[in-house]
PDB file of C-alpha atoms in Angstrom:
ATOM      1  CA  MET A1208       3.851  28.272 -70.650  1.00 36.00           C
ATOM      2  CA  GLU A1209       6.665  28.289 -73.569  1.00 40.00           C
ATOM      3  CA  ASP A1210       6.571  26.252 -76.611  1.00 42.00           C
ATOM      4  CA  ASP A1211       9.674  24.502 -76.577  1.00 43.00           C
ATOM      5  CA  ARG A1212      10.849  25.199 -79.789  1.00 42.00           C
ATOM      6  CA  THR A1213      11.560  28.702 -79.381  1.00 43.00           C
ATOM      7  CA  SER A1214      12.782  28.358 -75.786  1.00 45.00           C
ATOM      8  CA  GLY A1215      15.996  27.008 -77.394  1.00 49.00           C
ATOM      9  CA  SER A1216      15.674  23.256 -75.586  1.00 52.00           C
ATOM     10  CA  ILE A1217      14.940  21.191 -78.752  1.00 50.00           C
ATOM     11  CA  PRO A1218      12.968  18.062 -77.905  1.00 49.00           C
ATOM     12  CA  GLY A1219      14.044  14.981 -78.095  1.00 45.00           C
ATOM     13  CA  ASN A1220      10.366  13.299 -78.446  1.00 36.00           C
ATOM     14  CA  ALA A1221       9.194  14.940 -81.139  1.00 41.00           C
ATOM     15  CA  MET A1222       9.289  13.633 -84.764  1.00 38.00           C
ATOM     16  CA  HIS A1223      12.993  13.814 -85.109  1.00 42.00           C
ATOM     17  CA  LEU A1224      14.981  11.650 -87.945  1.00 51.00           C
ATOM     18  CA  HIS A1225      16.881   9.042 -87.568  1.00 73.00           C
ATOM     19  CA  ARG A1226      20.631   9.967 -87.134  1.00 81.00           C
ATOM     20  CA  TYR A1227      21.501   9.190 -89.732  1.00 83.00           C
ATOM     21  CA  GLU A1228      19.068  11.136 -92.572  1.00 87.00           C
ATOM     22  CA  LEU A1229      19.591  13.637 -89.915  1.00 90.00           C
ATOM     23  CA  HIS A1230      23.665  13.573 -91.051  1.00 90.00           C
ATOM     24  CA  LYS A1231      23.211  13.283 -94.149  1.00 90.00           C
ATOM     25  CA  ARG A1232      20.831  16.420 -94.563  1.00 92.00           C
ATOM     26  CA  PHE A1233      23.379  18.637 -92.602  1.00 95.00           C
ATOM     27  CA  ALA A1234      26.187  17.286 -94.955  1.00 95.00           C
ATOM     28  CA  ASP A1235      24.375  17.755 -97.601  1.00 95.00           C
ATOM     29  CA  ARG A1236      23.610  21.451 -96.808  1.00 96.00           C
ATOM     30  CA  LEU A1237      26.351  22.814 -96.195  1.00 96.00           C
ATOM     31  CA  ARG A1238      27.648  21.150 -99.195  1.00 96.00           C
ATOM     32  CA  ARG A1239      25.421  23.520-101.238  1.00 95.00           C
ATOM     33  CA  THR A1240      26.859  26.446 -98.792  1.00 95.00           C
ATOM     34  CA  PRO A1241      29.841  28.456-100.650  1.00 94.00           C
ATOM     35  CA  GLY A1242      32.884  28.206 -98.611  1.00 94.00           C
ATOM     36  CA  ILE A1243      32.136  25.542 -97.080  1.00 96.00           C
ATOM     37  CA  ASP A1244      33.448  22.655 -99.036  1.00 94.00           C
ATOM     38  CA  GLU A1245      35.039  19.281 -97.816  1.00 95.00           C
ATOM     39  CA  VAL A1246      32.399  18.177 -96.421  1.00 96.00           C
ATOM     40  CA  ARG A1247      32.831  13.984 -94.446  1.00 94.00           C
ATOM     41  CA  ALA A1248      31.074  12.205 -92.168  1.00 91.00           C
ATOM     42  CA  GLU A1249      33.319  10.065 -90.094  1.00 90.00           C
ATOM     43  CA  PRO A1250      33.127   7.543 -88.701  1.00 84.00           C
ATOM     44  CA  SER A1251      32.009   6.717 -92.545  1.00 80.00           C
ATOM     45  CA  ALA A1252      28.663   8.010 -94.615  1.00 75.00           C
ATOM     46  CA  LEU A1253      26.752   4.571 -94.078  1.00 75.00           C
ATOM     47  CA  ARG A1254      27.069   5.381 -90.102  1.00 77.00           C
ATOM     48  CA  PRO A1255      27.963   9.182 -89.275  1.00 80.00           C
ATOM     49  CA  THR A1256      28.652  10.276 -85.627  1.00 86.00           C
ATOM     50  CA  THR A1257      29.942  13.573 -87.004  1.00 93.00           C
ATOM     51  CA  ILE A1258      30.254  15.855 -89.801  1.00 96.00           C
ATOM     52  CA  LEU A1259      33.245  17.840 -90.624  1.00 96.00           C
ATOM     53  CA  ALA A1260      33.554  20.196 -93.323  1.00 97.00           C
ATOM     54  CA  ARG A1261      36.056  22.793 -93.658  1.00 96.00           C
ATOM     55  CA  VAL A1262      35.873  26.488 -94.316  1.00 95.00           C
ATOM     56  CA  ASP A1263      36.713  29.713 -96.821  1.00 94.00           C
ATOM     57  CA  GLY A1264      35.794  32.363 -94.628  1.00 88.00           C
ATOM     58  CA  ALA A1265      36.980  34.943 -97.801  1.00 87.00           C
ATOM     59  CA  GLU A1266      34.395  33.555 -99.535  1.00 88.00           C
ATOM     60  CA  PHE A1267      32.206  32.404 -96.443  1.00 87.00           C
ATOM     61  CA  GLY A1268      30.900  35.604 -94.713  1.00 81.00           C
ATOM     62  CA  SER A1269      33.096  37.565 -91.974  1.00 78.00           C
ATOM     63  CA  CYS A1270      35.263  34.563 -90.467  1.00 85.00           C
ATOM     64  CA  PRO A1271      38.408  33.364 -90.918  1.00 90.00           C
ATOM     65  CA  ASN A1272      39.260  29.990 -92.285  1.00 93.00           C
ATOM     66  CA  GLY A1273      39.264  26.936 -90.369  1.00 95.00           C
ATOM     67  CA  ASP A1274      36.844  23.373 -89.605  1.00 96.00           C
ATOM     68  CA  LEU A1275      33.382  22.489 -88.373  1.00 97.00           C
ATOM     69  CA  GLU A1276      32.150  19.817 -86.828  1.00 97.00           C
ATOM     70  CA  ILE A1277      28.416  19.213 -86.574  1.00 96.00           C
ATOM     71  CA  GLU A1278      27.248  16.011 -84.229  1.00 93.00           C
ATOM     72  CA  TRP A1279      23.934  16.002 -83.235  1.00 90.00           C
ATOM     73  CA  ARG A1280      22.471  12.673 -81.183  1.00 86.00           C
ATOM     74  CA  PRO A1281      18.778  12.380 -81.707  1.00 82.00           C
ATOM     75  CA  ARG A1282      17.320  11.149 -78.286  1.00 75.00           C
ATOM     76  CA  ASP A1283      13.981   9.312 -76.710  1.00 71.00           C
ATOM     77  CA  ASP A1284      13.903  12.119 -73.289  1.00 71.00           C
ATOM     78  CA  GLU A1285      13.725  15.311 -72.814  1.00 74.00           C
ATOM     79  CA  TYR A1286      15.450  17.302 -75.275  1.00 80.00           C
ATOM     80  CA  ASP A1287      18.268  16.063 -78.202  1.00 85.00           C
ATOM     81  CA  GLN A1288      21.808  16.660 -78.274  1.00 89.00           C
ATOM     82  CA  PHE A1289      24.021  18.130 -80.049  1.00 93.00           C
ATOM     83  CA  ARG A1290      27.652  20.022 -80.776  1.00 95.00           C
ATOM     84  CA  ILE A1291      28.465  22.660 -83.467  1.00 96.00           C
ATOM     85  CA  GLN A1292      31.749  23.437 -83.106  1.00 96.00           C
ATOM     86  CA  PHE A1293      34.484  26.265 -84.743  1.00 95.00           C
ATOM     87  CA  THR A1294      37.772  26.142 -84.892  1.00 94.00           C
ATOM     88  CA  PRO A1295      39.388  28.704 -87.217  1.00 93.00           C
ATOM     89  CA  ALA A1296      42.707  27.565 -88.190  1.00 93.00           C
ATOM     90  CA  HIS A1297      44.430  29.809 -86.804  1.00 89.00           C
ATOM     91  CA  GLY A1298      43.769  27.502 -83.072  1.00 87.00           C
ATOM     92  CA  ARG A1299      43.866  31.476 -80.822  1.00 90.00           C
ATOM     93  CA  TRP A1300      40.099  30.569 -79.998  1.00 91.00           C
ATOM     94  CA  SER A1301      36.562  27.996 -81.117  1.00 93.00           C
ATOM     95  CA  CYS A1302      33.135  28.303 -80.663  1.00 93.00           C
ATOM     96  CA  GLY A1303      30.378  26.096 -80.020  1.00 94.00           C
ATOM     97  CA  TRP A1304      26.902  26.044 -79.436  1.00 95.00           C
ATOM     98  CA  HIS A1305      26.074  22.460 -77.662  1.00 94.00           C
ATOM     99  CA  GLN A1306      23.275  20.870 -76.613  1.00 92.00           C
ATOM    100  CA  ASP A1307      23.727  18.155 -73.310  1.00 86.00           C
ATOM    101  CA  ARG A1308      23.502  18.570 -69.447  1.00 80.00           C
ATOM    102  CA  THR A1309      27.051  19.536 -68.540  1.00 86.00           C
ATOM    103  CA  HIS A1310      26.054  23.075 -68.284  1.00 87.00           C
ATOM    104  CA  GLU A1311      22.341  23.165 -67.132  1.00 84.00           C
ATOM    105  CA  GLU A1312      22.151  26.322 -64.829  1.00 89.00           C
ATOM    106  CA  LEU A1313      22.415  27.925 -68.646  1.00 90.00           C
ATOM    107  CA  GLY A1314      19.668  26.266 -69.792  1.00 88.00           C
ATOM    108  CA  PRO A1315      19.309  23.039 -72.321  1.00 89.00           C
ATOM    109  CA  ALA A1316      21.553  24.826 -74.601  1.00 92.00           C
ATOM    110  CA  HIS A1317      24.628  26.716 -74.165  1.00 92.00           C
ATOM    111  CA  VAL A1318      27.099  28.420 -76.043  1.00 92.00           C
ATOM    112  CA  GLN A1319      30.811  28.493 -75.703  1.00 93.00           C
ATOM    113  CA  LEU A1320      33.770  30.149 -75.716  1.00 92.00           C
ATOM    114  CA  ASP A1321      37.133  29.104 -75.234  1.00 92.00           C
ATOM    115  CA  HIS A1322      40.494  30.885 -76.116  1.00 89.00           C
ATOM    116  CA  ARG A1323      43.886  31.203 -75.801  1.00 89.00           C
ATOM    117  CA  GLU A1324      44.837  33.917 -73.281  1.00 86.00           C
ATOM    118  CA  ARG A1325      41.913  32.855 -71.103  1.00 85.00           C
ATOM    119  CA  SER A1326      42.320  30.016 -68.206  1.00 87.00           C
ATOM    120  CA  SER A1327      38.332  29.176 -68.940  1.00 90.00           C
ATOM    121  CA  PRO A1328      35.496  29.029 -71.055  1.00 90.00           C
ATOM    122  CA  HIS A1329      33.126  31.767 -71.367  1.00 91.00           C
ATOM    123  CA  ARG A1330      29.891  30.001 -71.563  1.00 91.00           C
ATOM    124  CA  GLY A1331      26.418  31.708 -72.475  1.00 90.00           C
ATOM    125  CA  ALA A1332      22.488  29.845 -72.602  1.00 91.00           C
ATOM    126  CA  ALA A1333      21.507  29.779 -75.892  1.00 91.00           C
ATOM    127  CA  ARG A1334      18.201  30.378 -77.481  1.00 90.00           C
ATOM    128  CA  PHE A1335      16.982  29.373 -80.922  1.00 90.00           C
ATOM    129  CA  GLU A1336      13.897  30.697 -82.579  1.00 89.00           C
ATOM    130  CA  ASP A1337      13.227  27.524 -83.699  1.00 89.00           C
ATOM    131  CA  GLY A1338      13.787  23.888 -82.695  1.00 85.00           C
ATOM    132  CA  VAL A1339      13.811  21.917 -85.566  1.00 88.00           C
ATOM    133  CA  PRO A1340      17.515  20.434 -85.725  1.00 91.00           C
ATOM    134  CA  MET A1341      18.069  22.329 -89.313  1.00 94.00           C
ATOM    135  CA  ALA A1342      17.132  25.968 -88.152  1.00 94.00           C
ATOM    136  CA  VAL A1343      19.515  25.460 -85.042  1.00 95.00           C
ATOM    137  CA  LEU A1344      22.461  24.816 -87.970  1.00 95.00           C
ATOM    138  CA  GLU A1345      20.792  27.476 -90.058  1.00 95.00           C
ATOM    139  CA  ALA A1346      21.102  30.339 -86.642  1.00 94.00           C
ATOM    140  CA  CYS A1347      24.630  28.781 -85.994  1.00 93.00           C
ATOM    141  CA  LEU A1348      26.001  29.263 -89.205  1.00 94.00           C
ATOM    142  CA  GLU A1349      24.373  32.631 -89.617  1.00 92.00           C
ATOM    143  CA  ALA A1350      25.949  33.752 -86.474  1.00 91.00           C
ATOM    144  CA  LEU A1351      29.443  32.060 -88.278  1.00 90.00           C
ATOM    145  CA  ARG A1352      28.957  34.073 -91.318  1.00 89.00           C
ATOM    146  CA  GLU A1353      27.850  37.634 -89.393  1.00 87.00           C
ATOM    147  CA  HIS A1354      30.460  37.959 -86.183  1.00 84.00           C
ATOM    148  CA  GLY A1355      33.129  35.019 -87.199  1.00 77.00           C
ATOM    149  CA  THR A1356      35.730  37.200 -86.771  1.00 75.00           C
ATOM    150  CA  ASP A1357      35.030  38.817 -83.479  1.00 78.00           C
ATOM    151  CA  PRO A1358      34.523  35.772 -80.846  1.00 76.00           C
ATOM    152  CA  GLU A1359      32.887  37.502 -78.620  1.00 77.00           C
ATOM    153  CA  ARG A1360      30.160  38.858 -81.137  1.00 79.00           C
ATOM    154  CA  LEU A1361      29.838  34.873 -81.665  1.00 75.00           C
ATOM    155  CA  LEU A1362      29.061  34.690 -78.319  1.00 72.00           C
ATOM    156  CA  GLU A1363      26.597  36.808 -77.665  1.00 74.00           C
ATOM    157  CA  SER A1364      24.808  35.731 -81.377  1.00 69.00           C
ATOM    158  CA  THR A1365      22.347  33.284 -79.923  1.00 65.00           C
ATOM    159  CA  GLU A1366      21.829  34.249 -75.822  1.00 63.00           C
TER     160      GLU A1366
END
């Protein structure tokens, strides 16, 4: 039997941090990352639902300058819901890793590429070696660092 932590599903009934603590850890991790700055919590640091950050591609890796948005919702049911979205400053495309109930035919998590020159988004299954929230963030940051200039490679990075 496949362990949910390696299948791409992040179980909601596993031991999870309170949303505040989880978002605080995400923000702390991003603040320690070269090439990521202007990290802030929305709507506030005391009630974070989203972490926003600016990416300096020249310092971060092979990635254009852009914005990173992280939203994680711990759940008590089957799995947590999350969205880790990167939008380059040039605005021609954006790429994100999502776990929600919108494209269950791809599995619990999917990666999605929206491109200005395409009429519809391109999606693929996303699988993470470790389903712990910080490990998922690390996998997405690594994909951006390595493939951020090539949106098609980003799409394949966690499939």
